[in-house]
Short mmCIF file of C-alpha atoms in Angstrom, two decimals:
data_model
loop_
_atom_site.label_atom_id
_atom_site.label_comp_id
_atom_site.label_asym_id
_atom_site.label_seq_id
_atom_site.Cartn_x
_atom_site.Cartn_y
_atom_site.Cartn_z
CA MET K 1 3.45 -13.50 16.70
CA GLU K 2 3.15 -9.97 15.39
CA ARG K 3 2.50 -9.20 11.76
CA ILE K 4 5.17 -7.31 9.87
CA ALA K 5 4.10 -4.57 7.46
CA LYS K 6 5.70 -4.44 4.05
CA GLU K 7 6.53 -1.21 2.25
CA TYR K 8 3.53 0.10 0.35
CA CYS K 9 3.90 0.33 -3.41
CA TYR K 10 1.37 2.04 -5.68
CA LYS K 11 1.40 -0.86 -8.08
CA ASP K 12 -0.30 -2.99 -5.41
CA PRO K 13 -3.71 -2.34 -3.84
CA PRO K 14 -3.64 -1.27 -0.17
CA TRP K 15 -4.86 -4.63 1.13
CA ARG K 16 -1.70 -6.29 -0.22
CA ILE K 17 0.52 -4.39 2.22
CA LEU K 18 0.65 -7.45 4.45
CA ASP K 19 1.84 -10.88 3.48
CA ARG K 20 -1.14 -13.26 3.46
CA THR K 21 1.11 -16.17 4.43
CA GLU K 22 1.64 -14.61 7.86
CA GLU K 23 -2.12 -14.85 8.49
CA LYS K 24 -1.88 -18.62 8.33
CA THR K 25 0.84 -18.70 11.01
CA MET K 26 -1.24 -16.84 13.57
CA SER K 27 -2.00 -19.14 16.48
CA VAL K 28 -4.01 -16.74 18.63
CA THR K 29 -7.75 -17.38 18.39
CA VAL K 30 -10.77 -15.58 19.78
CA GLU K 31 -11.31 -18.36 22.30
CA ASP K 32 -7.68 -18.02 23.45
CA ARG K 33 -8.09 -14.31 24.07
CA VAL K 34 -11.54 -14.00 25.58
CA GLY K 35 -12.68 -17.45 26.54
CA GLY K 36 -16.34 -18.04 25.75
CA LEU K 37 -16.75 -15.31 23.18
CA THR K 38 -18.32 -17.69 20.71
CA GLU K 39 -21.33 -17.89 23.05
CA GLY K 40 -21.82 -14.12 22.67
CA SER K 41 -23.68 -12.46 19.82
CA THR K 42 -20.64 -10.97 18.11
CA GLY K 43 -18.77 -14.25 18.16
CA ARG K 44 -21.75 -16.29 17.00
CA LEU K 45 -22.32 -13.94 14.08
CA ALA K 46 -18.66 -14.10 13.14
CA ARG K 47 -18.64 -17.91 13.29
CA PHE K 48 -21.79 -18.06 11.17
CA VAL K 49 -20.19 -15.84 8.52
CA LEU K 50 -16.93 -17.78 8.67
CA GLU K 51 -18.55 -21.20 8.29
CA THR K 52 -21.29 -20.41 5.76
CA ASP K 53 -20.49 -21.21 2.14
CA TRP K 54 -22.48 -21.06 -1.08
CA GLY K 55 -23.79 -24.58 -0.74
CA MET K 56 -25.36 -23.78 2.64
CA ILE K 57 -27.45 -20.88 1.33
CA PRO K 58 -31.00 -21.87 0.27
CA GLU K 59 -31.90 -21.43 -3.38
CA THR K 60 -34.59 -18.83 -2.59
CA VAL K 61 -32.06 -16.76 -0.65
CA ARG K 62 -29.56 -17.02 -3.50
CA HIS K 63 -32.13 -15.72 -5.96
CA THR K 64 -33.01 -12.87 -3.61
CA GLY K 65 -29.32 -11.97 -3.55
CA VAL K 66 -29.17 -11.89 -7.35
CA ARG K 67 -32.30 -9.72 -7.50
CA CYS K 68 -30.82 -7.30 -4.98
CA LEU K 69 -27.63 -7.07 -7.03
CA VAL K 70 -29.47 -6.43 -10.30
CA ASN K 71 -31.53 -3.77 -8.57
CA ILE K 72 -28.67 -1.93 -6.87
CA VAL K 73 -26.39 -1.87 -9.92
CA GLY K 74 -29.31 -0.43 -11.88
CA ASN K 75 -29.69 2.24 -9.23
CA ALA K 76 -26.00 3.11 -9.50
CA LEU K 77 -26.31 3.44 -13.28
CA GLY K 78 -29.32 5.70 -12.86
CA GLY K 79 -27.94 7.84 -10.06
CA VAL K 80 -24.35 8.41 -11.11
CA GLN K 81 -25.14 11.48 -13.23
CA ASP K 82 -27.15 13.13 -10.46
CA LEU K 83 -25.81 16.60 -9.73
CA ALA K 84 -25.12 15.65 -6.10
CA ILE K 85 -22.99 12.68 -7.18
CA GLN K 86 -21.11 14.81 -9.69
CA ARG K 87 -20.31 17.25 -6.91
CA LEU K 88 -19.10 14.43 -4.67
CA ILE K 89 -16.90 13.09 -7.48
CA SER K 90 -15.44 16.52 -8.16
CA THR K 91 -14.70 17.00 -4.48
CA LEU K 92 -13.07 13.59 -4.03
CA ARG K 93 -11.02 13.57 -7.24
CA PRO K 94 -8.16 15.88 -6.12
CA VAL K 95 -7.81 14.24 -2.69
CA SER K 96 -8.05 10.59 -3.76
CA GLY K 97 -5.24 8.06 -4.04
CA PRO K 98 -4.08 6.17 -7.15
CA PRO K 99 -7.04 5.26 -9.42
CA GLN K 100 -7.78 1.54 -9.25
CA VAL K 101 -11.54 0.95 -9.02
CA ALA K 102 -14.19 1.80 -11.61
CA ILE K 103 -17.06 4.15 -10.93
CA ILE K 104 -20.23 2.45 -12.16
CA GLY K 105 -21.61 4.18 -15.24
CA ARG K 106 -18.60 6.47 -15.73
CA ARG K 107 -15.11 6.35 -17.20
CA GLU K 108 -13.25 7.44 -14.06
CA PHE K 109 -11.35 5.20 -11.68
CA PHE K 110 -10.75 6.08 -8.02
CA ASP K 111 -8.91 4.60 -5.06
CA PRO K 112 -10.88 1.76 -3.40
CA PRO K 113 -12.37 3.66 -0.41
CA SER K 114 -13.45 6.60 -2.59
CA ALA K 115 -14.93 4.28 -5.23
CA ALA K 116 -16.88 2.41 -2.55
CA PHE K 117 -18.17 5.75 -1.27
CA ILE K 118 -19.24 7.03 -4.70
CA ASN K 119 -20.83 3.79 -5.91
CA ALA K 120 -22.83 3.43 -2.70
CA ALA K 121 -23.97 7.06 -2.75
CA SER K 122 -25.02 6.92 -6.41
CA SER K 123 -26.96 3.70 -5.71
CA ASN K 124 -28.95 5.45 -3.00
CA VAL K 125 -29.37 8.97 -4.31
CA LEU K 126 -32.53 8.28 -6.37
CA ASP K 127 -34.34 6.56 -3.46
CA PHE K 128 -35.14 3.70 -5.82
CA ASP K 129 -33.13 0.98 -4.07
CA ASP K 130 -34.44 -1.70 -1.67
CA THR K 131 -36.05 -1.86 1.78
CA HIS K 132 -35.90 -4.46 4.52
CA PHE K 133 -39.41 -3.91 5.83
CA PRO K 134 -38.98 -4.97 9.48
CA SER K 135 -36.16 -2.47 10.05
CA VAL K 136 -36.60 -0.02 7.11
CA ILE K 137 -32.93 -0.52 6.19
CA HIS K 138 -31.87 -0.12 2.56
CA PRO K 139 -29.13 -2.74 2.85
CA SER K 140 -27.77 -3.32 -0.65
CA ALA K 141 -25.98 -0.02 -1.32
CA PRO K 142 -23.57 0.04 1.64
CA VAL K 143 -22.78 -3.68 1.27
CA TYR K 144 -22.24 -4.25 -2.47
CA ALA K 145 -20.15 -1.13 -3.16
CA PRO K 146 -17.13 -2.05 -0.99
CA LEU K 147 -17.24 -5.58 -2.40
CA PHE K 148 -16.96 -4.10 -5.90
CA ALA K 149 -13.93 -2.17 -4.69
CA LEU K 150 -12.25 -5.47 -3.79
CA LEU K 151 -12.80 -7.02 -7.22
CA GLN K 152 -10.37 -5.08 -9.34
CA HIS K 153 -7.15 -6.93 -8.52
CA ASP K 154 -8.10 -10.53 -7.74
CA ALA K 155 -10.33 -13.05 -9.47
CA VAL K 156 -13.43 -13.59 -7.34
CA SER K 157 -16.15 -15.97 -8.47
CA GLY K 158 -19.76 -14.93 -8.65
CA GLN K 159 -20.66 -17.45 -5.97
CA LYS K 160 -18.04 -16.10 -3.59
CA PHE K 161 -19.21 -12.55 -4.25
CA LEU K 162 -22.87 -13.41 -3.72
CA THR K 163 -22.10 -15.32 -0.53
CA SER K 164 -20.33 -12.27 0.89
CA PHE K 165 -23.06 -9.92 -0.34
CA ILE K 166 -25.88 -12.00 1.13
CA LEU K 167 -24.16 -12.48 4.49
CA GLY K 168 -23.35 -8.78 4.78
CA MET K 169 -26.96 -7.80 4.15
CA GLU K 170 -28.21 -10.50 6.51
CA ILE K 171 -26.07 -9.20 9.39
CA ALA K 172 -27.02 -5.58 8.69
CA CYS K 173 -30.72 -6.43 8.73
CA ARG K 174 -30.47 -8.53 11.89
CA LEU K 175 -28.61 -5.73 13.61
CA GLY K 176 -31.34 -3.34 12.50
CA CYS K 177 -34.04 -5.59 13.91
CA ALA K 178 -32.18 -5.79 17.22
CA VAL K 179 -32.33 -2.01 17.72
CA SER K 180 -35.70 -1.27 16.10
CA PRO K 181 -37.83 0.72 16.41
CA GLN K 182 -36.12 2.93 19.00
CA HIS K 183 -32.96 3.36 16.92
CA TYR K 184 -34.81 5.01 14.06
CA HIS K 185 -37.05 7.01 16.39
CA ARG K 186 -33.96 8.38 18.10
CA GLY K 187 -32.94 9.85 14.76
CA ALA K 188 -30.32 7.34 13.66
CA HIS K 189 -30.29 6.69 9.91
CA ILE K 190 -30.37 2.93 10.22
CA THR K 191 -29.16 2.25 6.66
CA ALA K 192 -25.85 3.90 7.49
CA THR K 193 -25.46 2.82 11.11
CA CYS K 194 -26.19 -0.87 10.50
CA GLY K 195 -25.02 -0.88 6.90
CA VAL K 196 -21.43 -0.16 7.90
CA VAL K 197 -21.33 -3.37 9.97
CA GLY K 198 -22.84 -5.36 7.11
CA ALA K 199 -20.24 -3.88 4.76
CA ALA K 200 -17.40 -4.88 7.09
CA ILE K 201 -18.71 -8.42 7.45
CA ALA K 202 -19.13 -8.78 3.68
CA CYS K 203 -15.62 -7.53 2.97
CA GLY K 204 -14.19 -9.69 5.75
CA LYS K 205 -15.87 -12.74 4.28
CA MET K 206 -14.54 -12.03 0.81
CA ARG K 207 -11.06 -11.40 2.21
CA GLU K 208 -11.30 -14.74 4.05
CA LEU K 209 -10.57 -13.26 7.48
CA ASN K 210 -10.42 -15.69 10.37
CA MET K 211 -12.94 -15.50 13.18
CA GLU K 212 -10.87 -13.22 15.37
CA ARG K 213 -10.47 -10.68 12.62
CA LEU K 214 -14.14 -10.87 11.64
CA VAL K 215 -14.96 -9.96 15.24
CA TRP K 216 -12.52 -7.07 15.03
CA ALA K 217 -14.01 -5.91 11.73
CA MET K 218 -17.44 -5.79 13.34
CA GLY K 219 -16.12 -3.85 16.32
CA ILE K 220 -14.19 -1.36 14.20
CA SER K 221 -17.15 -0.76 11.90
CA ALA K 222 -19.54 -0.38 14.83
CA THR K 223 -17.42 2.43 16.20
CA CYS K 224 -17.73 4.18 12.80
CA ALA K 225 -21.54 3.90 12.71
CA GLY K 226 -23.27 7.22 12.04
CA GLY K 227 -26.12 8.82 10.13
CA LEU K 228 -29.04 11.13 10.93
CA VAL K 229 -32.70 10.86 9.98
CA GLU K 230 -32.71 14.64 10.13
CA ASN K 231 -30.73 14.61 6.89
CA LEU K 232 -33.33 12.63 4.93
CA GLY K 233 -34.47 14.74 2.01
CA SER K 234 -30.97 16.14 1.52
CA THR K 235 -27.79 14.94 -0.17
CA ALA K 236 -26.24 14.32 3.24
CA LYS K 237 -28.39 11.19 3.48
CA SER K 238 -26.50 9.59 0.60
CA VAL K 239 -23.21 10.84 2.03
CA GLY K 240 -24.03 8.74 5.10
CA VAL K 241 -24.66 5.67 2.94
CA GLY K 242 -21.42 6.24 1.03
CA GLY K 243 -19.56 6.67 4.28
CA ALA K 244 -20.91 3.35 5.55
CA ALA K 245 -19.56 1.56 2.46
CA ARG K 246 -16.16 3.23 2.72
CA ASP K 247 -15.82 2.71 6.47
CA GLY K 248 -16.98 -0.90 6.27
CA LEU K 249 -14.30 -1.60 3.68
CA MET K 250 -11.64 0.05 5.82
CA ALA K 251 -12.83 -1.76 8.96
CA ALA K 252 -12.24 -5.11 7.27
CA LEU K 253 -8.83 -4.05 5.97
CA PHE K 254 -7.82 -2.64 9.37
CA ALA K 255 -8.87 -5.87 11.05
CA GLU K 256 -6.92 -7.89 8.51
CA ALA K 257 -3.87 -5.79 9.32
CA GLY K 258 -4.19 -6.60 13.02
CA ILE K 259 -6.14 -3.60 14.36
CA ASP K 260 -8.24 -5.06 17.16
CA SER K 261 -11.49 -4.09 18.85
CA SER K 262 -13.55 -5.09 21.83
CA PRO K 263 -14.77 -8.66 21.31
CA ILE K 264 -18.24 -7.57 22.45
CA ALA K 265 -18.52 -4.26 20.61
CA ILE K 266 -22.04 -5.15 19.48
CA GLU K 267 -23.69 -6.60 22.61
CA GLY K 268 -21.44 -5.22 25.35
CA PRO K 269 -22.80 -2.93 28.11
CA ARG K 270 -21.57 0.11 26.17
CA GLY K 271 -21.69 -1.46 22.73
CA PHE K 272 -23.75 -0.79 19.63
CA LEU K 273 -27.01 -2.24 20.94
CA ALA K 274 -26.91 -0.35 24.23
CA VAL K 275 -26.06 2.93 22.54
CA GLY K 276 -28.52 2.39 19.69
CA ALA K 277 -31.74 1.59 21.54
CA ASP K 278 -33.40 1.86 24.95
CA LYS K 279 -34.59 -1.72 24.85
CA PRO K 280 -32.61 -3.65 22.24
CA ASP K 281 -33.34 -7.26 21.40
CA PRO K 282 -29.93 -9.03 21.35
CA ALA K 283 -31.59 -12.38 20.67
CA MET K 284 -32.65 -11.07 17.25
CA LEU K 285 -29.01 -11.15 16.16
CA THR K 286 -28.74 -14.92 16.25
CA ARG K 287 -32.30 -16.25 16.42
CA ASP K 288 -32.71 -19.10 13.88
CA LEU K 289 -29.45 -18.03 12.25
CA GLY K 290 -28.97 -19.84 8.96
CA GLU K 291 -32.55 -21.13 8.98
CA ASP K 292 -34.67 -17.98 8.89
CA TRP K 293 -33.14 -15.39 6.55
CA GLU K 294 -33.92 -11.69 7.05
CA ILE K 295 -32.75 -10.95 3.51
CA GLU K 296 -35.93 -12.63 2.27
CA ARG K 297 -37.83 -9.73 3.90
CA ASN K 298 -35.96 -7.28 1.69
CA ALA K 299 -38.18 -5.80 -1.03
CA LEU K 300 -37.32 -3.83 -4.17
CA LYS K 301 -39.03 -0.49 -4.66
CA ALA K 302 -41.49 0.13 -7.46
CA TYR K 303 -41.15 3.93 -7.27
CA PRO K 304 -38.17 6.32 -6.86
CA SER K 305 -39.28 7.73 -3.52
CA GLY K 306 -39.34 6.98 0.18
CA VAL K 307 -40.68 3.48 0.77
CA VAL K 308 -43.53 4.79 2.95
CA LEU K 309 -44.98 6.48 -0.13
CA GLY K 310 -45.49 3.27 -2.10
CA PRO K 311 -49.12 2.63 -1.08
CA VAL K 312 -49.97 6.33 -1.40
CA ILE K 313 -48.72 6.40 -4.98
CA ASP K 314 -50.59 3.17 -5.77
CA ALA K 315 -53.83 4.66 -4.47
CA ALA K 316 -53.32 7.87 -6.45
CA LEU K 317 -52.58 5.94 -9.64
CA GLU K 318 -55.74 3.90 -9.11
CA LEU K 319 -57.79 7.11 -9.13
CA ALA K 320 -55.81 8.89 -11.84
CA GLY K 321 -58.03 9.53 -14.84
CA LYS K 322 -61.18 8.71 -12.87
CA VAL K 323 -61.70 12.14 -11.29
CA ASP K 324 -61.93 15.64 -12.77
CA LEU K 325 -58.96 17.29 -11.11
CA ALA K 326 -60.42 20.75 -11.78
CA GLN K 327 -63.34 19.83 -9.50
CA VAL K 328 -61.28 18.53 -6.56
CA ALA K 329 -61.93 20.29 -3.26
CA LYS K 330 -59.46 18.40 -1.08
CA ILE K 331 -57.54 15.13 -0.87
CA VAL K 332 -56.96 13.27 2.39
CA VAL K 333 -54.36 10.52 2.78
CA THR K 334 -54.63 8.07 5.68
CA GLY K 335 -51.69 5.83 6.48
CA ASN K 336 -49.25 4.37 8.96
CA PRO K 337 -47.91 6.88 11.54
CA LEU K 338 -44.41 6.47 10.09
CA LEU K 339 -45.78 7.74 6.77
CA LEU K 340 -46.58 11.10 8.33
CA GLU K 341 -43.47 11.14 10.49
CA ARG K 342 -41.25 10.82 7.42
CA ALA K 343 -43.22 12.26 4.52
CA ASP K 344 -45.79 14.88 5.59
CA ARG K 345 -44.09 17.68 3.65
CA ALA K 346 -46.51 20.07 2.02
CA GLN K 347 -43.90 22.70 1.21
CA VAL K 348 -41.07 21.29 -0.85
CA GLU K 349 -38.60 23.24 -2.95
CA THR K 350 -36.38 20.54 -4.47
CA GLY K 351 -36.80 17.18 -6.13
CA ARG K 352 -34.82 15.56 -3.35
CA GLU K 353 -37.25 16.86 -0.72
CA ALA K 354 -40.17 15.76 -2.89
CA LYS K 355 -39.06 12.13 -2.67
CA LEU K 356 -40.31 12.29 0.90
CA SER K 357 -43.49 14.27 0.29
CA ILE K 358 -46.97 12.77 0.43
CA GLN K 359 -48.39 15.90 -1.14
CA HIS K 360 -46.05 16.01 -4.12
CA SER K 361 -46.30 12.28 -4.82
CA VAL K 362 -50.12 12.35 -4.82
CA ALA K 363 -50.29 15.40 -7.06
CA SER K 364 -47.74 14.05 -9.52
CA ALA K 365 -49.40 10.63 -9.73
CA LEU K 366 -52.86 12.08 -10.29
CA LEU K 367 -51.67 14.52 -12.94
CA GLY K 368 -49.26 12.25 -14.80
CA ARG K 369 -51.04 8.89 -14.30
CA ALA K 370 -47.56 7.42 -13.72
CA ILE K 371 -44.57 8.04 -11.47
CA GLY K 372 -40.95 7.99 -12.55
CA ILE K 373 -37.58 9.56 -11.83
CA GLY K 374 -38.57 12.68 -13.77
CA ASP K 375 -41.37 13.42 -11.31
CA TYR K 376 -38.82 14.05 -8.56
CA THR K 377 -36.72 16.75 -10.17
CA ASP K 378 -36.51 20.42 -9.24
CA GLU K 379 -38.37 21.24 -12.45
CA ALA K 380 -41.24 18.90 -11.59
CA VAL K 381 -41.53 20.41 -8.11
CA ALA K 382 -41.80 23.91 -9.58
CA ARG K 383 -44.63 23.09 -12.02
CA LEU K 384 -47.65 25.31 -11.35
CA ASP K 385 -50.24 22.55 -11.80
CA VAL K 386 -48.37 20.29 -9.39
CA ARG K 387 -48.08 23.04 -6.80
CA ARG K 388 -51.78 23.85 -7.01
CA LEU K 389 -52.90 20.26 -6.60
CA ARG K 390 -50.51 19.36 -3.79
CA SER K 391 -51.81 22.35 -1.80
CA LYS K 392 -55.10 20.44 -1.54
CA VAL K 393 -53.50 17.31 -0.06
CA SER K 394 -53.42 16.62 3.67
CA ALA K 395 -52.61 13.49 5.67
CA ARG K 396 -53.64 11.82 8.90
CA PRO K 397 -52.10 8.89 10.77
CA SER K 398 -53.82 5.63 11.69
CA ALA K 399 -52.29 2.70 13.53
CA ASP K 400 -54.78 0.48 11.66
CA PHE K 401 -52.63 0.79 8.53
CA ALA K 402 -49.48 -1.25 8.00
CA LEU K 403 -46.41 0.36 6.49
CA ASP K 404 -47.37 -0.82 3.00
CA ALA K 405 -51.04 0.26 3.22
CA ALA K 406 -52.87 3.57 2.73
CA ARG K 407 -56.20 5.11 1.74
CA LEU K 408 -56.83 8.11 -0.50
CA ASP K 409 -60.09 10.09 -0.23
CA VAL K 410 -60.74 12.69 -2.92
CA GLU K 411 -63.57 15.06 -2.02
CA MET K 412 -65.13 16.88 -4.97
CA LEU K 413 -66.64 20.37 -5.01
CA ASP K 414 -70.11 18.85 -5.30
CA GLY K 415 -69.62 17.02 -1.98
CA THR K 416 -69.08 13.54 -3.37
CA THR K 417 -66.00 11.51 -2.39
CA VAL K 418 -63.99 9.04 -4.46
CA SER K 419 -61.71 6.68 -2.54
CA ALA K 420 -59.04 4.10 -3.13
CA THR K 421 -57.56 1.76 -0.51
CA VAL K 422 -54.30 -0.13 -0.95
CA ASP K 423 -53.67 -3.01 1.44
CA HIS K 424 -50.23 -3.88 0.09
CA ALA K 425 -48.16 -1.60 -2.13
CA ARG K 426 -46.37 -2.66 -5.28
CA GLY K 427 -42.79 -3.44 -4.36
CA SER K 428 -43.75 -4.65 -0.89
CA LEU K 429 -43.15 -8.15 0.44
CA THR K 430 -46.70 -9.17 -0.40
CA ARG K 431 -46.64 -7.64 -3.90
CA PRO K 432 -43.02 -7.88 -5.04
CA ILE K 433 -42.02 -6.74 -8.49
CA SER K 434 -41.34 -9.68 -10.79
CA ASP K 435 -37.99 -10.52 -12.36
CA ASP K 436 -39.27 -9.15 -15.67
CA GLU K 437 -40.37 -5.92 -14.00
CA LEU K 438 -36.98 -5.71 -12.30
CA SER K 439 -35.24 -6.06 -15.67
CA GLU K 440 -37.34 -3.24 -17.11
CA LYS K 441 -36.61 -1.12 -14.03
CA PHE K 442 -32.87 -1.77 -14.52
CA LEU K 443 -32.95 -0.75 -18.17
CA SER K 444 -35.04 2.33 -17.41
CA LEU K 445 -32.55 3.43 -14.76
CA ALA K 446 -29.63 2.75 -17.08
CA ARG K 447 -31.20 4.78 -19.87
CA TRP K 448 -31.73 7.65 -17.43
CA GLY K 449 -28.14 7.91 -16.23
CA SER K 450 -25.74 5.66 -18.14
CA SER K 451 -26.61 5.33 -21.80
CA GLN K 452 -22.95 4.73 -22.72
CA VAL K 453 -22.84 1.43 -20.82
CA LYS K 454 -23.68 -1.82 -22.64
CA ASN K 455 -26.75 -2.19 -20.48
CA ASP K 456 -28.42 -5.18 -22.15
CA ARG K 457 -25.27 -7.25 -21.93
CA LEU K 458 -24.63 -6.10 -18.35
CA LEU K 459 -28.17 -7.06 -17.33
CA HIS K 460 -27.83 -10.52 -18.86
CA THR K 461 -24.51 -11.05 -17.06
CA LEU K 462 -25.93 -9.91 -13.72
CA TRP K 463 -28.80 -12.41 -13.91
CA SER K 464 -26.24 -15.21 -14.37
CA VAL K 465 -23.73 -13.86 -11.86
CA ASP K 466 -23.55 -17.13 -9.93
CA LYS K 467 -22.07 -18.78 -13.03
CA LEU K 468 -19.15 -16.34 -13.34
CA ALA K 469 -15.62 -17.46 -12.59
CA ASP K 470 -14.39 -13.87 -12.35
CA MET K 471 -16.57 -10.95 -11.23
CA ARG K 472 -14.36 -8.52 -13.10
CA ALA K 473 -16.47 -9.35 -16.15
CA ILE K 474 -19.24 -7.34 -14.48
CA THR K 475 -17.11 -4.44 -13.29
CA ARG K 476 -15.77 -4.03 -16.84
CA LEU K 477 -19.30 -3.93 -18.23
CA CYS K 478 -20.28 -1.32 -15.63
CA THR K 479 -17.75 1.17 -17.00
CA ALA K 480 -18.87 3.67 -19.64
CA ALA K 481 -17.37 3.14 -23.08
#
């Protein structure tokens, strides 16, 4: 039985084009079409998402989901006034559809895909979001933003929202693990490429798609996957994250409307895994599914910079105030090879580049004895004292250091050396920031970019999101007065 499209009317959101009652009359199932699909990775993931409800999610995983939501909304509030986001908003405004969805921290409303794009990009632009350490994905931004775009017209409970949010991040992280580390080394920005699939799954769950359409949503989103590591340190990086949120939303809506895809778009011989890595690990997609949760390996950053810089900043802060900076001859940073691959940038000209600079982060931490958003602005990069000190910083790789570890050796003009070693950075899995620290981070971000939002009330509501009957209470609070 084919679905019949109804005439689109601006008073209705785009996902109401089709009559939901027709969905219930569909008799074709995935098994009918492709036989044993449910034994494949794509089908098993879709069935897991379809069958998992709030009561099946462990309490620790639920709390992790709430923490991730508090963190990412705070990032959106902090990033929305960034010049890059303002330029994106100005560009999208004249080409967007009817305004329906709020932009977090602002007064404007945009069409759902554009709002998903902007909210995801603003959540990522400060590099203060979250990191799934095994895959180095920042999963929250591309997954929560399209879910917010679906909240404006229908009452969705906090538990339903969190279930969709958690499952979307879980699938994105598992997909990232299945193609790591080759995917990233090839130059694919894994947050965008895997995040789009997580976004589609999350939206499909919230839209209550059946298994067939969840499979289609995954296939459609996988064909939209894109993003380049080469663009890290530029605004294009956040454009990729915004695109993942927008395309994930549209993939779910397309699938709901009956747009199909290959049933094995993820694990097929020319599917996402094969294209994304030389030696992918398909078993990682479904190993201990529902028992071992990858989302619990997602950590919240303590500093607004690339995650590889966390231990470097910790080491510099440990030595700040203990050495006479006027007597420093040279500073040597030793860390994980990925630290140098991503962040060995001695010559930086902008604050955005500096977020991925060992040299700038060390100099700023030593001089300021603290690190915040203001240390990664164009003005901070241009400071003469910062430029002089970062010229003395060099770095060397060592496979003996984990991603969250580093050592800082400061050699003085008199030949003595002062050192600091960090085994696990603040904001890592071993040293996570506490709920209280997360609340302070949220309020600090909100003060930076969205002072007109009722931030204290919003924070309180976010911490109790699982008690909400209607998530629109949060989206209203996110809008500037």
